[in-house]
XYZ file of C-alpha atoms in Angstrom:
390
model
C 103.218 100.884 101.538
C 100.388 101.541 98.805
C 100.069 104.870 97.082
C 103.702 104.962 95.521
C 103.770 101.157 94.863
C 100.407 101.254 93.233
C 101.404 104.278 91.058
C 104.704 102.556 89.964
C 102.837 99.285 89.117
C 100.471 101.098 86.858
C 103.173 103.158 85.179
C 104.945 99.784 84.501
C 102.001 98.622 82.752
C 102.207 101.586 80.448
C 105.875 100.668 79.806
C 108.021 102.287 82.423
C 110.932 100.160 83.723
C 110.772 100.496 87.395
C 113.276 99.951 90.144
C 111.832 99.436 93.541
C 114.353 100.534 96.348
C 113.414 99.140 99.804
C 115.207 98.396 103.026
C 117.322 95.288 103.566
C 114.659 93.806 105.879
C 112.017 94.615 103.358
C 109.325 97.164 103.216
C 106.551 96.783 105.693
C 103.850 95.503 103.350
C 106.023 92.455 102.623
C 105.941 91.600 106.323
C 102.205 91.961 106.892
C 100.503 88.489 107.106
C 103.304 86.842 105.102
C 102.682 83.467 103.617
C 106.425 82.873 103.173
C 109.364 84.804 104.460
C 109.221 88.487 103.201
C 106.388 87.626 100.885
C 102.664 88.643 101.364
C 99.594 88.936 99.016
C 99.401 92.614 99.990
C 102.963 93.133 98.686
C 102.377 90.934 95.484
C 99.168 92.920 94.559
C 101.031 96.250 94.309
C 104.546 95.560 92.910
C 104.423 93.744 89.474
C 106.591 95.186 86.569
C 109.375 96.032 88.996
C 112.960 95.136 89.531
C 113.799 94.979 93.308
C 116.959 96.633 94.967
C 117.308 95.967 98.648
C 119.847 98.275 100.294
C 120.551 100.381 103.355
C 119.824 104.028 102.450
C 121.187 104.998 105.839
C 124.638 103.995 104.798
C 126.985 106.110 102.679
C 127.485 103.298 100.150
C 123.720 102.610 99.878
C 123.137 106.260 99.071
C 126.107 106.165 96.608
C 124.202 103.484 94.772
C 121.076 105.588 94.426
C 123.061 108.595 93.336
C 124.613 106.505 90.558
C 121.153 105.323 89.452
C 119.649 108.843 89.332
C 121.516 110.341 86.303
C 119.916 107.558 83.998
C 116.441 107.914 85.657
C 113.471 109.892 84.259
C 111.284 109.719 87.468
C 111.782 109.246 91.185
C 108.785 108.567 93.519
C 109.315 108.995 97.158
C 106.685 108.227 99.745
C 108.040 109.399 103.012
C 107.439 112.007 105.827
C 108.549 115.421 104.447
C 111.944 115.455 106.484
C 113.045 111.971 105.536
C 114.169 112.481 102.035
C 116.983 114.838 103.207
C 118.038 112.626 106.059
C 118.574 109.771 103.430
C 120.084 112.039 100.814
C 117.335 111.490 98.313
C 115.554 114.788 98.453
C 114.675 116.786 95.475
C 117.547 119.319 95.723
C 120.041 116.488 96.119
C 118.809 114.431 93.175
C 118.138 117.460 90.913
C 121.766 118.283 91.175
C 122.561 114.816 89.759
C 119.933 114.991 86.989
C 118.326 118.424 86.270
C 115.696 116.594 84.162
C 114.473 114.533 86.837
C 110.785 114.364 87.611
C 110.571 113.934 91.533
C 107.149 112.912 92.706
C 106.931 113.627 96.498
C 103.943 112.046 98.172
C 103.324 112.839 101.883
C 100.461 112.538 104.261
C 99.619 116.217 104.846
C 101.887 118.242 102.436
C 105.167 120.043 103.176
C 103.726 123.239 104.465
C 101.545 123.973 107.535
C 101.550 123.135 111.201
C 100.774 119.442 110.835
C 103.136 118.746 107.939
C 105.411 116.816 110.221
C 103.071 114.017 111.002
C 103.365 110.533 109.624
C 100.186 109.099 108.298
C 98.423 106.198 106.705
C 95.085 105.874 104.988
C 93.066 105.798 108.066
C 94.649 108.874 109.427
C 93.845 110.661 106.142
C 90.223 109.575 106.305
C 89.800 110.870 109.780
C 91.692 114.132 109.370
C 89.649 114.986 106.206
C 86.239 114.023 107.177
C 86.123 111.062 104.858
C 85.767 108.802 107.931
C 82.554 110.637 108.860
C 81.315 111.275 105.249
C 81.308 107.411 104.631
C 78.796 106.988 107.473
C 79.986 103.512 108.580
C 79.782 102.915 112.395
C 80.269 100.005 114.589
C 77.742 98.965 117.338
C 79.357 101.580 119.770
C 78.788 104.296 117.120
C 82.611 104.401 116.441
C 83.354 105.281 112.755
C 84.683 102.440 110.724
C 87.284 102.960 108.087
C 86.631 102.653 104.377
C 88.291 99.595 102.856
C 89.975 99.133 100.601
C 92.255 102.031 101.586
C 90.632 104.531 99.456
C 92.891 107.541 100.135
C 95.983 105.584 99.352
C 94.806 103.969 96.213
C 93.308 107.087 94.734
C 96.623 108.966 95.440
C 98.410 106.239 93.717
C 96.572 106.871 90.481
C 96.938 110.789 91.089
C 100.684 110.149 91.123
C 100.636 108.218 88.043
C 98.770 110.767 86.041
C 100.948 113.342 87.366
C 104.032 111.613 86.234
C 102.525 111.473 82.727
C 101.679 115.102 82.730
C 105.259 116.052 84.114
C 107.026 113.978 81.395
C 104.798 115.494 78.706
C 105.768 118.977 79.889
C 109.451 117.920 79.958
C 109.241 116.880 76.330
C 108.127 120.395 75.477
C 110.378 122.295 77.664
C 113.341 119.962 78.454
C 112.748 120.909 82.222
C 112.190 118.598 84.994
C 110.206 119.354 88.140
C 108.991 118.320 91.561
C 105.386 117.114 91.881
C 103.834 117.179 95.241
C 100.770 114.636 96.032
C 99.256 114.182 99.381
C 96.778 111.863 101.075
C 95.198 115.107 102.384
C 94.452 116.498 98.893
C 93.168 113.323 97.389
C 90.852 112.642 100.380
C 89.397 116.250 99.910
C 88.794 115.836 96.224
C 86.817 112.704 96.860
C 84.416 114.873 98.861
C 84.329 117.820 96.498
C 80.539 118.516 96.864
C 80.521 118.316 100.643
C 83.725 120.584 100.951
C 82.458 123.243 98.487
C 81.262 126.650 99.621
C 79.477 129.087 97.560
C 78.533 132.828 97.631
C 74.787 132.035 97.282
C 72.786 129.460 99.322
C 73.310 126.118 97.765
C 73.325 123.971 100.901
C 76.400 122.200 102.330
C 77.866 119.039 102.830
C 76.218 118.493 106.282
C 72.913 120.132 105.143
C 72.863 117.531 102.380
C 72.837 114.696 104.720
C 69.342 113.338 106.167
C 68.139 114.936 109.306
C 68.950 113.061 112.543
C 65.357 112.873 113.549
C 64.720 110.257 110.849
C 64.536 106.611 111.872
C 66.769 104.066 110.092
C 63.820 102.677 108.370
C 62.866 106.098 106.956
C 66.587 106.712 105.681
C 66.432 103.250 103.968
C 63.052 104.158 102.449
C 64.422 107.395 101.045
C 67.243 105.618 99.405
C 64.853 103.034 97.803
C 66.219 103.852 94.260
C 69.787 103.464 95.283
C 70.411 100.540 97.520
C 70.699 96.681 97.781
C 67.692 94.378 97.909
C 67.655 90.720 98.864
C 66.120 88.450 96.092
C 64.806 85.032 96.350
C 68.414 83.534 96.077
C 70.828 86.470 96.811
C 70.959 90.188 96.445
C 70.878 92.753 93.812
C 71.903 96.516 93.754
C 69.911 99.121 91.979
C 71.506 102.571 91.117
C 68.971 105.022 89.845
C 70.152 108.695 90.181
C 67.911 110.411 87.788
C 64.176 110.851 87.752
C 63.938 108.928 84.445
C 65.718 105.943 85.817
C 63.598 106.080 88.909
C 60.268 106.045 87.012
C 61.840 103.089 84.919
C 62.613 101.051 88.154
C 59.204 101.618 89.674
C 57.508 100.482 86.444
C 59.772 97.510 86.117
C 59.192 96.429 89.666
C 55.531 97.089 89.260
C 55.133 99.291 92.362
C 53.541 102.795 92.053
C 55.391 105.746 93.384
C 53.059 108.654 93.830
C 55.884 111.099 94.186
C 56.533 110.842 90.331
C 53.084 112.355 89.824
C 53.119 115.081 92.532
C 55.417 117.951 93.541
C 56.328 117.160 97.095
C 59.310 118.365 99.280
C 61.440 115.495 99.538
C 61.477 115.500 103.350
C 57.897 116.439 104.142
C 55.977 114.194 106.233
C 53.760 112.990 103.276
C 56.818 112.258 101.163
C 58.511 110.320 103.698
C 55.381 108.132 104.360
C 55.045 107.574 100.651
C 58.697 106.520 100.424
C 58.253 104.092 103.298
C 55.226 102.570 101.661
C 57.022 102.329 98.370
C 60.210 100.764 99.789
C 58.127 98.198 101.672
C 56.294 97.114 98.601
C 59.449 96.984 96.560
C 61.373 94.980 99.142
C 58.606 92.405 99.313
C 58.444 92.385 95.370
C 62.009 91.881 95.174
C 61.967 88.708 97.232
C 59.656 87.143 94.764
C 62.224 86.400 92.080
C 65.832 85.408 91.642
C 68.698 87.862 91.089
C 69.011 86.472 87.474
C 65.284 87.176 86.841
C 65.495 90.628 88.210
C 68.592 91.453 86.087
C 66.849 90.269 82.941
C 63.892 92.571 83.916
C 66.012 95.543 84.790
C 68.090 95.050 81.481
C 64.948 95.119 79.397
C 63.715 98.232 81.247
C 67.224 100.101 80.995
C 67.679 100.174 84.892
C 71.312 100.324 86.205
C 71.495 97.143 88.457
C 74.044 94.581 89.207
C 74.471 91.321 91.371
C 76.137 91.714 94.723
C 79.365 89.742 94.203
C 82.304 88.487 96.400
C 85.863 89.514 95.174
C 86.692 85.774 95.135
C 84.212 85.136 92.359
C 85.610 87.761 89.903
C 88.700 86.065 88.620
C 86.667 83.655 86.594
C 83.999 86.234 85.679
C 83.090 86.367 81.842
C 82.826 90.177 82.088
C 86.237 90.502 83.630
C 87.891 88.002 81.209
C 86.168 89.531 78.087
C 87.816 92.935 78.982
C 91.402 91.461 79.705
C 91.235 92.434 83.273
C 93.334 89.542 84.479
C 96.927 88.505 83.904
C 98.956 85.540 84.953
C 102.424 85.782 86.180
C 105.091 83.303 87.386
C 106.564 84.192 90.847
C 109.657 82.480 92.400
C 107.735 81.983 95.606
C 104.028 82.344 94.930
C 104.301 80.199 91.636
C 101.621 80.969 89.026
C 99.644 83.855 90.203
C 96.422 85.561 88.771
C 96.290 89.449 89.380
C 94.139 92.385 88.367
C 95.366 93.405 85.003
C 96.059 96.907 83.573
C 93.189 99.295 84.181
C 93.276 100.805 80.821
C 93.494 99.740 77.193
C 95.303 101.622 74.495
C 94.885 100.982 70.875
C 98.403 102.131 69.554
C 100.829 101.566 72.525
C 99.273 98.417 74.245
C 99.643 98.113 78.005
C 100.642 94.832 79.568
C 101.936 93.325 82.789
C 105.396 92.160 82.087
C 106.811 90.678 85.151
C 105.909 89.238 88.640
C 106.639 91.252 91.794
C 110.322 90.972 92.735
C 111.399 88.952 95.723
C 113.327 91.047 98.280
C 116.627 92.147 96.512
C 116.064 89.847 93.647
C 117.916 92.267 91.124
C 120.654 93.615 93.377
C 123.413 91.930 91.365
C 121.879 92.664 88.097
C 121.294 96.459 88.706
C 124.673 97.004 90.477
C 126.389 95.202 87.567
C 124.691 97.529 85.112
C 126.022 100.558 87.324
C 129.622 99.154 86.891
C 130.155 97.298 90.259
C 132.507 94.371 89.685
C 131.427 91.124 91.383
C 133.817 91.390 94.273
C 132.440 94.730 95.178
C 128.983 93.436 95.223
C 129.976 90.616 97.423
C 131.650 93.223 99.823
C 128.560 95.377 99.661
C 126.467 92.201 100.757
C 129.037 91.310 103.536
C 128.808 94.804 104.756
C 125.011 94.707 105.107
C 124.682 97.545 102.616
C 122.574 95.251 100.257
C 120.617 92.239 100.832
């Protein structure tokens, strides 16, 4: 629903010609909070640059259509449980026999090996399985972990799949040999927590040890994060992100609050250091409320302090910085009309990237694609009557 579609959309920005194959009823993201039949914002946001082919892969005729497509394909991306591809006749071995040069990207929840490989899973399941859900530290009033949103494991895996496709194609240019690429939500979610996962042969702490002790109060935890947090200003909020000693000194000077920890060697969690942190954070919090966000940003810019206003996503489509970097595109959709989307995430000087077409409606390009495969109009009509295509 997210990982493979996100990968395909960005490969399309780079110039790939994409065919999205989905069930005749539509893939689930189309049907999630739709604003029109089989059309939803969630689907539109992930599926530009594609032609849509809606067919029944459980039917012999549907599989035949895919098998006719594969010989002319460079890449196939599949986003199912490990056992589903073979059941549908679209597994690597089957498709490689049709096209030995195929790059086959197989994305699963937990991989193809191991005792839990059979499990289906979405982003929340990956967050839970890999510790990401607890690492994030978000909990509700009943102390139940809250999922990270957006779906970080899915979106990150989509980018992983896209770069893997590029690497596999580059390798094929050199060797002439295709290959299977396996990506998983499991691997991506672990990679996002690399330092916490890490073990060393010498004592270097651990992910759990790096967290703050449980005996600290919430106020003390906030105080210890005084250089990397959000503050209320007189009119809104601003985030500061000072991760080095030099930047922390710059921030303290810019705000005009002395932090004794800069002049003394104190263990970070000693009672004295925590008390100083609380005093410093309280003074900064008061000082931040005395000026507007714009005033603080001007001060921080002059001081070289990393800072940003706290914004809503709905504000960003018209943002001057977003516009200046070409991060929005406008496309015409048959149902949604004129739509503005986040544009390509990279810029390339010699091979420009661009969003070329709006997301497809369900089965929008069935006739076009089947005609290219040599199906005559009467055969296409028969496939439609038989429910093989929509």
